[in-house]
Coordinates of C-alpha atoms in Angstrom, one line a residue:
M236 CA 165.4 -71.8 -6.6
C237 CA 164.8 -75.4 -7.3
G238 CA 164.8 -78.3 -4.8
I239 CA 167.2 -81.2 -5.0
V240 CA 167.2 -84.5 -3.0
G241 CA 169.3 -87.6 -3.4
Y242 CA 169.4 -91.0 -1.7
A243 CA 171.6 -94.0 -1.5
G244 CA 170.7 -96.8 0.9
S245 CA 168.6 -100.0 1.5
R246 CA 165.2 -98.4 1.3
Q247 CA 163.3 -98.1 -2.0
A248 CA 164.6 -94.7 -3.2
A249 CA 161.5 -93.3 -5.0
P250 CA 159.2 -93.0 -1.9
V251 CA 162.1 -91.3 0.0
L252 CA 162.7 -88.9 -2.9
L253 CA 159.1 -88.0 -3.1
D254 CA 158.9 -87.4 0.6
G255 CA 161.9 -85.2 0.5
L256 CA 160.6 -83.3 -2.5
E257 CA 157.3 -82.6 -0.7
K258 CA 159.3 -80.8 2.0
L259 CA 161.1 -78.8 -0.7
E260 CA 158.2 -77.9 -2.9
Y261 CA 158.3 -74.4 -1.5
R262 CA 161.5 -74.0 -3.6
G263 CA 159.7 -74.6 -6.8
Y264 CA 156.5 -76.3 -8.0
D265 CA 156.4 -75.9 -11.8
S266 CA 157.3 -79.5 -12.3
A267 CA 159.0 -82.4 -10.6
G268 CA 160.9 -85.6 -11.4
V269 CA 163.0 -88.5 -10.1
C270 CA 165.6 -90.8 -11.5
V271 CA 166.3 -94.2 -9.9
H272 CA 169.0 -96.7 -10.8
N273 CA 167.5 -100.2 -11.2
D274 CA 167.6 -103.2 -13.5
Q275 CA 166.5 -101.1 -16.4
G276 CA 169.4 -98.7 -15.9
L277 CA 168.6 -95.0 -15.2
S278 CA 164.8 -94.8 -15.0
A279 CA 163.5 -91.2 -15.0
V280 CA 159.9 -90.2 -14.5
K281 CA 159.0 -86.5 -14.8
A282 CA 155.8 -84.5 -14.7
K283 CA 154.7 -80.9 -15.3
G284 CA 152.7 -79.4 -12.4
R285 CA 152.7 -79.9 -8.7
L286 CA 154.5 -82.8 -7.1
S287 CA 151.1 -84.6 -6.6
V288 CA 151.0 -85.2 -10.3
L289 CA 154.3 -87.0 -10.2
S290 CA 153.4 -88.9 -7.1
D291 CA 150.2 -90.1 -8.6
R292 CA 152.1 -91.2 -11.7
L293 CA 154.5 -93.2 -9.5
E294 CA 151.8 -94.5 -7.1
G295 CA 153.7 -92.8 -4.3
G296 CA 157.0 -94.3 -5.6
N297 CA 155.8 -97.9 -5.4
N298 CA 156.0 -98.6 -9.1
L299 CA 159.6 -97.4 -9.5
P300 CA 162.0 -99.8 -7.8
G301 CA 165.6 -99.1 -7.0
H302 CA 167.7 -98.1 -4.0
V303 CA 169.6 -95.1 -5.3
G304 CA 168.2 -92.0 -6.9
I305 CA 167.9 -88.3 -7.3
G306 CA 164.9 -86.0 -7.4
H307 CA 164.0 -82.5 -8.3
T308 CA 161.2 -79.9 -7.9
R309 CA 161.5 -77.1 -10.4
W310 CA 161.1 -73.3 -10.5
A311 CA 161.6 -72.6 -14.2
T312 CA 164.4 -70.4 -15.5
H313 CA 165.4 -71.9 -18.9
G314 CA 162.4 -73.2 -20.7
A315 CA 158.7 -73.2 -19.8
P316 CA 157.4 -75.8 -17.4
S317 CA 156.8 -79.1 -19.3
D318 CA 157.5 -82.7 -19.0
V319 CA 160.5 -82.4 -21.3
N320 CA 162.0 -79.5 -19.5
S321 CA 161.6 -81.1 -16.1
H322 CA 164.5 -82.6 -14.2
P323 CA 166.3 -85.0 -14.0
H324 CA 167.9 -84.6 -17.4
L325 CA 169.8 -87.5 -19.0
S326 CA 172.7 -87.2 -21.4
D327 CA 171.9 -88.1 -25.0
T328 CA 173.7 -91.4 -24.4
G329 CA 171.4 -92.2 -21.5
K330 CA 174.5 -92.9 -19.3
I331 CA 174.3 -89.7 -17.1
A332 CA 171.4 -88.2 -15.1
V333 CA 171.6 -84.8 -13.5
V334 CA 169.4 -82.6 -11.2
H335 CA 170.4 -79.0 -10.9
N336 CA 169.6 -75.9 -8.8
G337 CA 171.0 -72.6 -10.1
I338 CA 171.9 -71.1 -13.5
I339 CA 174.6 -72.1 -16.0
E340 CA 175.5 -68.7 -17.4
N341 CA 177.6 -70.0 -20.3
E342 CA 175.1 -72.7 -21.3
A343 CA 174.6 -71.2 -24.8
R344 CA 178.3 -71.4 -25.7
L345 CA 178.6 -74.9 -24.2
R346 CA 175.5 -76.1 -26.1
Q347 CA 177.0 -74.9 -29.4
K348 CA 180.3 -76.7 -28.7
L349 CA 178.5 -79.9 -27.8
L350 CA 176.3 -79.7 -30.8
R351 CA 179.4 -79.5 -33.0
K352 CA 180.6 -82.6 -31.3
G353 CA 177.5 -84.5 -32.2
C354 CA 175.5 -84.2 -29.0
T355 CA 171.7 -84.1 -29.2
F356 CA 169.4 -81.9 -27.1
Y357 CA 165.8 -82.4 -26.4
S358 CA 165.0 -79.6 -23.9
E359 CA 165.5 -75.8 -23.6
T360 CA 167.2 -76.1 -20.2
D361 CA 170.7 -75.2 -19.1
T362 CA 170.8 -78.4 -17.1
E363 CA 170.7 -80.7 -20.1
V364 CA 174.0 -79.0 -21.1
V365 CA 175.5 -80.3 -17.8
A366 CA 174.3 -83.8 -18.5
N367 CA 175.7 -83.9 -22.0
L368 CA 179.0 -82.2 -20.9
V369 CA 179.5 -84.9 -18.2
G370 CA 178.5 -87.5 -20.8
Y371 CA 181.0 -86.2 -23.3
Y372 CA 183.9 -86.4 -20.8
Y373 CA 182.7 -89.8 -19.6
A374 CA 182.9 -91.1 -23.1
K375 CA 186.5 -89.8 -23.4
L376 CA 187.8 -90.7 -19.9
G377 CA 185.6 -93.6 -18.7
D378 CA 185.9 -92.3 -15.1
F379 CA 182.7 -91.0 -13.6
V380 CA 184.1 -88.8 -10.9
E381 CA 186.8 -87.3 -13.2
S382 CA 184.2 -86.6 -15.9
V383 CA 182.2 -84.6 -13.4
R384 CA 185.3 -82.7 -12.4
E385 CA 186.2 -81.9 -16.0
A386 CA 182.7 -80.7 -16.7
V387 CA 182.4 -78.6 -13.6
L388 CA 185.6 -76.8 -14.5
R389 CA 183.9 -75.5 -17.6
L390 CA 180.7 -74.3 -16.0
E391 CA 180.1 -70.6 -15.2
G392 CA 177.3 -69.5 -12.9
S393 CA 175.7 -71.0 -9.8
F394 CA 174.9 -74.7 -9.4
A395 CA 174.1 -77.4 -7.0
L396 CA 174.2 -80.8 -8.8
G397 CA 173.3 -84.3 -8.1
I398 CA 174.6 -86.7 -10.7
M399 CA 174.3 -90.5 -11.4
C400 CA 176.0 -92.7 -13.9
V401 CA 174.5 -95.9 -15.4
D402 CA 177.8 -97.8 -14.9
Q403 CA 178.1 -96.8 -11.2
P404 CA 174.8 -98.2 -9.8
G405 CA 175.3 -97.4 -6.1
K406 CA 177.0 -94.0 -6.5
I407 CA 175.9 -90.3 -6.5
V408 CA 178.2 -87.4 -7.1
A409 CA 177.1 -84.0 -5.7
V410 CA 178.7 -80.6 -6.5
K411 CA 178.1 -77.2 -5.0
K412 CA 178.9 -73.7 -6.2
D413 CA 176.9 -70.6 -5.0
S414 CA 173.7 -72.7 -4.5
P415 CA 172.7 -74.5 -1.3
L416 CA 173.5 -78.2 -0.8
I417 CA 173.8 -80.2 2.3
F418 CA 174.9 -83.8 3.0
G419 CA 172.9 -86.0 5.4
F420 CA 174.6 -88.8 7.3
G421 CA 172.5 -91.9 8.0
E422 CA 172.9 -95.5 9.2
G423 CA 173.5 -97.5 6.1
E424 CA 172.1 -94.7 4.0
N425 CA 173.1 -91.2 3.0
F426 CA 171.4 -88.2 1.5
I427 CA 171.9 -84.9 -0.3
A428 CA 169.3 -82.1 -0.2
S429 CA 168.9 -78.4 -0.9
D430 CA 167.5 -77.8 2.6
V431 CA 167.3 -79.5 5.9
P432 CA 163.5 -80.3 6.0
A433 CA 163.9 -82.7 3.0
I434 CA 165.9 -85.2 5.1
L435 CA 164.9 -84.3 8.7
K436 CA 162.7 -87.3 8.9
Y437 CA 165.7 -89.6 8.2
T438 CA 168.7 -87.9 9.8
Q439 CA 169.6 -84.9 11.9
T440 CA 173.3 -85.1 11.2
V441 CA 174.4 -83.0 8.3
A442 CA 177.4 -81.3 6.7
Y443 CA 177.2 -78.1 4.8
L444 CA 179.1 -78.3 1.5
E445 CA 181.3 -75.4 0.7
D446 CA 181.7 -73.7 -2.7
G447 CA 183.7 -76.0 -5.0
D448 CA 183.1 -79.1 -2.9
M449 CA 182.3 -82.4 -4.5
A450 CA 180.8 -85.3 -2.5
V451 CA 181.0 -88.8 -3.8
F452 CA 178.8 -91.1 -1.9
D453 CA 177.0 -94.4 -1.7
A454 CA 175.0 -96.2 1.0
D455 CA 178.1 -96.9 3.1
G456 CA 180.0 -93.6 3.1
V457 CA 181.1 -90.4 1.5
V458 CA 184.3 -88.8 0.3
F459 CA 184.4 -85.0 0.3
M460 CA 186.8 -83.2 -2.1
D461 CA 187.5 -79.5 -2.5
S462 CA 187.8 -77.6 -5.7
A463 CA 191.4 -78.7 -6.2
G464 CA 190.4 -82.4 -5.9
E465 CA 192.0 -82.8 -2.5
V466 CA 190.2 -85.0 0.0
V467 CA 188.8 -82.9 2.9
E468 CA 186.8 -83.3 6.0
R469 CA 183.5 -81.4 6.5
K470 CA 182.2 -80.8 9.9
R471 CA 179.2 -82.8 11.1
E472 CA 176.5 -80.7 12.6
K473 CA 173.4 -81.7 14.6
I474 CA 170.1 -80.2 13.5
T475 CA 168.1 -79.2 16.6
W476 CA 164.8 -78.7 14.8
E477 CA 162.0 -81.1 15.7
I478 CA 160.6 -83.0 12.8
S479 CA 157.2 -81.5 13.6
A480 CA 158.6 -78.0 12.8
A481 CA 158.6 -79.0 9.1
E482 CA 155.1 -80.4 9.2
R483 CA 151.7 -78.7 9.1
A484 CA 150.7 -80.2 12.5
G485 CA 147.0 -80.0 11.9
Y486 CA 146.9 -76.5 10.4
D487 CA 145.4 -76.1 6.9
H488 CA 148.5 -74.3 5.6
F489 CA 152.1 -73.7 6.7
M490 CA 151.5 -69.9 6.5
I491 CA 148.8 -69.8 9.2
K492 CA 150.9 -72.3 11.3
E493 CA 153.9 -70.0 11.0
I494 CA 151.8 -66.9 11.9
F495 CA 150.9 -68.6 15.2
E496 CA 154.5 -69.8 15.7
Q497 CA 155.7 -66.2 16.0
P498 CA 155.5 -66.0 19.8
K499 CA 157.8 -69.0 20.2
A500 CA 160.1 -67.9 17.4
L501 CA 160.5 -64.5 19.1
R502 CA 161.2 -66.1 22.5
D503 CA 163.8 -68.3 20.9
T504 CA 165.4 -65.2 19.3
I505 CA 165.2 -62.7 22.1
N506 CA 165.4 -64.6 25.4
P507 CA 168.9 -66.1 25.1
R508 CA 170.2 -62.7 24.2
I509 CA 169.0 -60.8 27.3
K510 CA 170.9 -61.7 30.5
N511 CA 170.4 -59.8 33.8
G512 CA 168.7 -57.0 32.0
Q513 CA 171.5 -56.6 29.4
I514 CA 171.5 -57.4 25.7
E515 CA 174.4 -59.8 24.8
L516 CA 174.8 -60.7 21.1
E517 CA 177.3 -63.5 21.2
G518 CA 180.0 -63.2 18.4
V519 CA 179.1 -59.6 17.5
E520 CA 182.0 -57.2 18.2
L521 CA 181.2 -53.6 17.4
S522 CA 183.3 -51.4 19.7
A523 CA 182.5 -47.9 20.6
E524 CA 185.6 -46.7 18.7
Y525 CA 184.5 -48.5 15.6
L526 CA 180.9 -47.3 15.8
K527 CA 181.9 -43.7 16.4
G528 CA 184.1 -43.8 13.3
L529 CA 181.3 -45.0 11.1
K530 CA 180.1 -42.7 8.3
R531 CA 177.2 -44.8 7.2
I532 CA 175.3 -48.1 7.7
Y533 CA 173.9 -49.8 4.7
L534 CA 171.0 -52.4 5.2
V535 CA 170.9 -54.6 2.2
A536 CA 168.2 -57.2 1.4
C537 CA 165.5 -58.4 -0.9
G538 CA 161.7 -58.7 -0.5
S539 CA 160.4 -58.8 3.0
A540 CA 163.9 -58.7 4.4
Y541 CA 164.3 -55.4 2.6
Y542 CA 161.2 -54.0 4.4
V543 CA 162.8 -55.1 7.7
S544 CA 165.8 -53.0 6.5
V545 CA 163.5 -50.0 5.9
L546 CA 162.3 -50.3 9.4
A547 CA 165.8 -50.7 10.7
K548 CA 166.8 -47.4 9.1
Y549 CA 164.3 -45.6 11.3
I550 CA 165.2 -47.5 14.4
I551 CA 169.0 -47.2 14.0
E552 CA 169.0 -43.6 13.1
K553 CA 166.7 -42.6 15.9
H554 CA 168.6 -44.5 18.6
C555 CA 172.2 -44.6 17.4
R556 CA 172.4 -41.3 15.4
I557 CA 174.3 -42.9 12.6
P558 CA 173.2 -42.3 9.0
A559 CA 171.5 -45.5 7.7
E560 CA 170.2 -46.4 4.3
A561 CA 168.1 -49.4 3.2
M562 CA 169.1 -50.7 -0.2
M563 CA 167.7 -53.5 -2.4
A564 CA 170.4 -56.1 -2.8
S565 CA 169.6 -56.5 -6.5
E566 CA 170.6 -52.8 -7.0
F567 CA 173.4 -52.5 -4.5
R568 CA 176.2 -53.7 -6.7
Y569 CA 175.1 -51.7 -9.7
C570 CA 174.7 -48.2 -8.1
D571 CA 178.4 -47.7 -7.4
P572 CA 177.8 -47.5 -3.6
V573 CA 179.9 -45.3 -1.4
V574 CA 181.5 -47.9 0.7
D575 CA 184.8 -48.1 2.6
D576 CA 186.2 -49.2 5.9
K577 CA 184.0 -46.6 7.7
T578 CA 180.9 -48.4 6.4
L579 CA 179.0 -51.2 8.1
V580 CA 176.9 -53.3 5.8
I581 CA 174.2 -55.3 7.4
V582 CA 172.7 -58.0 5.1
V583 CA 169.4 -59.6 5.9
S584 CA 168.2 -63.0 4.5
Q585 CA 165.9 -65.7 5.7
S586 CA 167.7 -68.5 3.8
G587 CA 171.2 -67.1 3.9
E588 CA 171.4 -68.2 0.2
T589 CA 169.6 -65.3 -1.5
A590 CA 171.8 -64.7 -4.6
D591 CA 171.4 -60.9 -4.9
T592 CA 172.1 -60.4 -1.2
R593 CA 175.1 -62.7 -1.2
A594 CA 176.5 -60.9 -4.2
A595 CA 176.0 -57.5 -2.4
L596 CA 177.8 -59.0 0.6
V597 CA 180.8 -60.0 -1.5
E598 CA 180.9 -56.5 -3.1
A599 CA 180.8 -54.8 0.2
K600 CA 183.7 -56.8 1.6
Q601 CA 185.7 -56.1 -1.5
L602 CA 185.2 -52.4 -1.0
G603 CA 186.5 -52.7 2.6
A604 CA 183.3 -52.6 4.7
K605 CA 182.7 -54.7 7.7
T606 CA 179.7 -57.0 7.1
L607 CA 177.1 -58.4 9.5
A608 CA 174.5 -60.9 8.5
I609 CA 171.1 -61.5 10.0
V610 CA 170.0 -64.9 8.8
N611 CA 167.9 -67.9 9.9
V612 CA 169.9 -70.9 8.4
V613 CA 173.0 -71.9 10.3
G614 CA 175.9 -72.7 7.9
S615 CA 174.3 -70.9 5.0
A616 CA 176.5 -69.2 2.4
I617 CA 175.8 -65.7 3.7
A618 CA 176.4 -66.7 7.3
K619 CA 179.8 -68.1 6.3
A620 CA 180.8 -65.2 4.2
A621 CA 179.9 -62.4 6.6
D622 CA 182.4 -61.1 9.1
Q623 CA 179.8 -61.5 11.8
V624 CA 176.4 -63.2 12.0
I625 CA 173.3 -63.0 14.2
Y626 CA 170.9 -66.0 13.7
T627 CA 167.2 -65.4 14.1
W628 CA 166.3 -68.9 15.4
A629 CA 162.9 -68.9 13.7
G630 CA 163.1 -72.6 12.9
P631 CA 162.1 -73.8 9.4
E632 CA 159.8 -71.5 7.5
I633 CA 158.1 -73.5 4.7
A634 CA 155.4 -71.1 3.4
V635 CA 156.7 -69.0 0.5
A636 CA 155.2 -65.8 2.1
T637 CA 157.3 -65.0 5.2
T638 CA 155.8 -64.3 8.5
K639 CA 157.9 -65.5 11.5
A640 CA 161.2 -64.9 9.7
F641 CA 160.1 -61.3 9.1
S642 CA 159.2 -60.9 12.8
T643 CA 162.4 -62.4 14.1
Q644 CA 164.6 -60.4 11.7
L645 CA 162.9 -57.3 13.1
A646 CA 163.5 -58.5 16.7
V647 CA 167.2 -58.9 15.9
V648 CA 167.2 -55.3 14.6
Y649 CA 165.8 -54.1 17.9
L650 CA 168.4 -56.0 19.9
L651 CA 171.2 -54.8 17.6
A652 CA 170.1 -51.2 17.7
M653 CA 169.8 -51.1 21.4
Q654 CA 173.2 -52.7 21.9
M655 CA 174.8 -50.2 19.5
A656 CA 173.1 -47.3 21.2
K657 CA 174.2 -48.5 24.6
T658 CA 177.8 -48.8 23.3
L659 CA 177.7 -45.4 21.7
G660 CA 176.1 -43.7 24.7
T661 CA 173.2 -42.4 22.6
I662 CA 170.5 -43.8 24.8
S663 CA 169.9 -43.2 28.5
D664 CA 170.0 -46.0 31.0
E665 CA 166.4 -45.4 31.7
D666 CA 165.3 -45.7 28.0
Y667 CA 167.6 -48.7 27.5
N668 CA 166.2 -50.5 30.5
A669 CA 162.6 -49.8 29.3
A670 CA 163.4 -51.1 25.8
V671 CA 165.0 -54.3 27.2
K672 CA 162.0 -54.9 29.5
A673 CA 159.6 -54.4 26.5
L674 CA 161.7 -56.7 24.4
E675 CA 161.4 -59.5 27.0
Q676 CA 157.6 -58.9 27.0
L677 CA 157.3 -58.8 23.2
P678 CA 156.6 -62.6 22.6
T679 CA 153.7 -62.4 25.1
D680 CA 152.4 -59.2 23.5
V681 CA 152.4 -61.0 20.1
E682 CA 150.5 -63.9 21.7
R683 CA 147.9 -61.5 23.0
T684 CA 147.6 -59.9 19.6
L685 CA 146.9 -63.3 17.9
C686 CA 143.8 -63.8 20.1
P687 CA 140.7 -65.5 18.6
E688 CA 138.7 -62.3 18.5
R689 CA 141.2 -60.5 16.4
V690 CA 141.7 -63.4 14.1
E691 CA 138.0 -63.6 13.5
R692 CA 137.9 -59.9 12.8
C693 CA 140.6 -60.2 10.2
Q694 CA 138.8 -63.1 8.6
Y695 CA 135.6 -61.1 8.5
Y696 CA 137.2 -58.1 6.8
S697 CA 138.7 -60.4 4.2
S698 CA 135.2 -61.4 3.3
V699 CA 134.2 -57.8 3.0
Y700 CA 137.1 -56.8 0.8
C701 CA 138.0 -59.9 -1.2
A702 CA 136.2 -58.7 -4.4
N703 CA 138.5 -55.6 -4.6
H704 CA 141.0 -55.5 -7.5
D705 CA 143.3 -52.8 -6.1
A706 CA 144.5 -51.6 -2.7
F707 CA 146.6 -48.9 -1.2
F708 CA 148.5 -49.1 2.0
I709 CA 149.4 -45.8 3.8
G710 CA 151.3 -45.0 6.9
R711 CA 153.9 -42.5 8.2
N712 CA 157.4 -42.9 9.5
I713 CA 157.9 -46.5 10.8
D714 CA 154.4 -47.4 9.8
S715 CA 155.3 -46.9 6.2
G716 CA 157.7 -49.8 6.4
I717 CA 154.9 -52.0 7.8
C718 CA 152.7 -50.9 5.0
M719 CA 155.2 -52.1 2.4
E720 CA 155.3 -55.5 4.0
G721 CA 151.5 -55.7 4.3
S722 CA 151.1 -54.7 0.7
L723 CA 153.6 -57.3 -0.4
K724 CA 151.7 -60.0 1.5
L725 CA 148.5 -59.1 -0.4
K726 CA 150.3 -59.2 -3.7
E727 CA 152.2 -62.5 -3.0
I728 CA 149.3 -64.7 -1.9
A729 CA 146.0 -63.0 -2.8
Y730 CA 147.2 -61.7 -6.2
L731 CA 145.7 -58.3 -5.5
H732 CA 147.3 -55.3 -7.1
S733 CA 148.5 -53.3 -4.1
E734 CA 150.8 -50.3 -3.6
A735 CA 152.3 -48.9 -0.4
Y736 CA 153.1 -45.2 0.1
P737 CA 154.1 -43.0 2.9
A738 CA 150.7 -41.4 3.7
G739 CA 152.0 -37.8 3.0
E740 CA 153.1 -38.8 -0.5
L741 CA 149.7 -40.1 -1.7
K742 CA 148.5 -36.6 -2.6
H743 CA 151.7 -36.1 -4.7
G744 CA 150.3 -38.2 -7.6
P745 CA 148.9 -41.6 -6.6
I746 CA 145.7 -40.1 -5.1
S747 CA 144.5 -39.7 -8.7
L748 CA 144.0 -43.4 -8.8
I749 CA 141.5 -43.5 -5.8
E750 CA 138.1 -44.5 -7.0
E751 CA 134.7 -45.2 -5.3
G752 CA 135.0 -48.3 -3.1
M753 CA 138.8 -48.7 -3.5
L754 CA 140.4 -50.4 -0.4
V755 CA 142.9 -48.3 1.5
V756 CA 144.6 -49.9 4.5
A757 CA 145.9 -47.2 6.9
V758 CA 148.4 -48.1 9.6
A759 CA 148.4 -45.6 12.5
G760 CA 150.7 -46.7 15.2
V761 CA 153.0 -43.7 15.7
D762 CA 151.4 -41.4 18.3
A763 CA 153.1 -38.2 17.2
L764 CA 151.8 -38.7 13.6
F765 CA 148.4 -40.1 14.4
D766 CA 146.5 -36.9 13.6
K767 CA 148.3 -36.5 10.3
T768 CA 147.5 -40.0 9.3
M769 CA 143.8 -39.4 10.1
A770 CA 144.0 -36.3 7.9
N771 CA 145.3 -38.5 5.0
I772 CA 142.5 -40.9 5.6
K773 CA 140.0 -38.1 5.2
E774 CA 141.7 -37.2 1.9
V775 CA 141.1 -40.6 0.4
K776 CA 137.7 -40.9 2.0
A777 CA 136.7 -37.7 0.2
R778 CA 137.6 -39.5 -3.1
G779 CA 135.4 -42.5 -2.3
A780 CA 137.9 -44.9 -0.7
D781 CA 136.8 -47.5 1.8
V782 CA 139.4 -47.4 4.7
L783 CA 140.5 -50.3 6.9
C784 CA 142.7 -48.8 9.7
V785 CA 145.1 -50.7 11.9
T786 CA 145.8 -48.8 15.1
V787 CA 146.5 -49.2 18.8
E788 CA 143.6 -50.1 21.1
D789 CA 143.4 -46.8 23.0
M790 CA 143.2 -44.8 19.8
E791 CA 140.3 -46.8 18.4
P792 CA 137.6 -44.2 19.3
N793 CA 139.4 -41.5 17.4
A794 CA 140.2 -43.7 14.4
A795 CA 136.6 -44.9 14.3
Q796 CA 135.5 -41.3 13.6
V797 CA 137.4 -41.4 10.3
A798 CA 137.9 -44.9 9.1
D799 CA 135.2 -47.3 7.9
N800 CA 136.6 -50.3 9.7
I801 CA 139.2 -50.8 12.5
I802 CA 141.5 -53.5 13.6
T803 CA 143.4 -52.7 16.9
V804 CA 146.5 -54.1 18.4
P805 CA 147.8 -53.7 22.0
R806 CA 150.0 -50.7 22.9
V807 CA 153.6 -51.5 23.5
H808 CA 156.9 -49.7 23.5
P809 CA 156.9 -47.3 20.5
M810 CA 159.9 -49.0 18.9
L811 CA 158.2 -52.4 19.0
Q812 CA 154.8 -51.3 17.8
P813 CA 155.5 -52.5 14.2
S814 CA 155.9 -56.0 15.5
L815 CA 152.2 -56.0 16.5
S816 CA 150.9 -53.9 13.6
I817 CA 152.1 -56.4 11.1
L818 CA 150.2 -59.3 12.6
P819 CA 146.6 -58.3 11.5
L820 CA 148.1 -57.6 8.0
Q821 CA 149.5 -61.1 7.8
L822 CA 146.1 -62.6 8.9
F823 CA 144.2 -60.3 6.6
S824 CA 146.3 -61.3 3.6
Y825 CA 146.0 -65.0 4.5
Y826 CA 142.2 -64.9 4.7
M827 CA 142.0 -62.7 1.6
A828 CA 143.9 -65.4 -0.3
L829 CA 141.6 -68.1 0.9
A830 CA 138.5 -66.0 0.0
R831 CA 139.9 -65.5 -3.5
G832 CA 140.7 -69.2 -4.0
C833 CA 144.5 -68.9 -4.0
D834 CA 147.1 -71.4 -3.1
V835 CA 148.4 -69.8 0.1
D836 CA 151.6 -71.8 0.6
K837 CA 152.6 -72.0 -3.1
P838 CA 151.8 -68.6 -4.8
R839 CA 152.1 -68.6 -8.5
N840 CA 155.5 -67.8 -10.0
L841 CA 157.2 -67.5 -6.6
A842 CA 159.6 -69.7 -4.7
K843 CA 160.9 -69.4 -1.2
S844 CA 164.7 -69.4 -1.6
V845 CA 165.8 -67.1 -4.5
T846 CA 169.2 -68.5 -5.4
V847 CA 169.4 -67.0 -8.9
E848 CA 169.8 -63.3 -9.9

């Protein structure tokens, strides 16, 4: 979950590295460091804390000369955040410098072997093992690239590596296995990075490294080699994102910017896939014969993507009449799932690199299932590994707490469910046409929901409730999935203890925790269950709870008779109501975090792309 950037060219490397690391800080911000090759050899500067600490130490990179370098922003796995544990790590000889994203699973065994051979270690990290292992082979072989190859053969786990050698002043070697790494092509300069935003300012032409790949590059060019050491070509791809998409563009935080980007993200996701009133998902082939033969659909994901999967279960079962089950990817491989060729496994991931989700995908394929990925990042590991893929086209999402990726994943679920239902014949033409028309209107409905009056109301309620220490979210049916996501947002960025329960389950135990003044957020967007949700609100009110209710506009008078405070959203097609109900919960969490003095874009202990198990 760390961020890597590397540069070789005619510019001063340190400012370029710091600029790239700033765009990658969502991947980890426990510490940061850079290493530049200059007249002094390999000059590394590292600092615990946010990137700004390192930048200040380097005066924006101006006091560290050199035209080739590697940089790193860290999310700690091995060893607590400290200057010593920060990357880059040098071999004990000082000849090799390494930055690393991932986990070396056999680092303890390798460390003991290297200690017996006389190597010295200064940090607690698994990355220093890589540096010393490359250094060990370099001392034996005297060939930088071959030393890297020999070391990598002995590494177990996941890794993206950027490596420099003191005796090869213009050269960087990059290696990828199970962790994201891209190569950027420039004019008289070249780059590596964990993600596109790091280098978007300098180039929009990239190649996605494949597992086992090694890239050996300098300012003038690159040679790609596969795991067997054979020279290979890697496809150049053009990034269509605008540079401004990875900038705050006048907003105080990326999160609030991305909340307001949801209408555009939804248009980009939905509009190209509806043609002449029909849903067309290019590259997705799910025939009627195949769908009718399915015994089960698994929806596998982590975090917010898992809550999209919870919603998808309701939507797919209702409209397609196929049993569907949402499963946490971190548990999927270990529960001995019932999977065969009559199973469709849909995996959902913003980054397309989520380690647990990727592992679940591999497991599902080995068991014979057809796999379909819903991801945002083109060329990502999950996108490549899945049998079929649907991209969300949300653009870069920088804030750790997802907003527009969640909304676009949910939009893809709507599109997929409607196409499957149409193929199966489980939906009437009238209902299908109504759903498609509502989907086309959804971006505008989201725009209406994000009006200034509603934003101000969310901000006001955050000031009312920001002193609370606990919260419950309750809702029924599809609303319960939105409650899970709303509760997670409050945990992630406002550090408020929060739990989400199906409203009917509260009285089966958790209601014992309700105390005077406790915040309960109730979502009531399902018409058929509105009265039951109001009854549940009365139950918590009777125990002293203070209830904030999110409901549709025309139900406000009824809800106001029960709840203490109301936030309304427009009424839309029932299937799409969750896409509006989530918006005030995103805003409420954002303003709660501000009111509580939290760092919205970089919540403690979290990182955006979880590339380790």
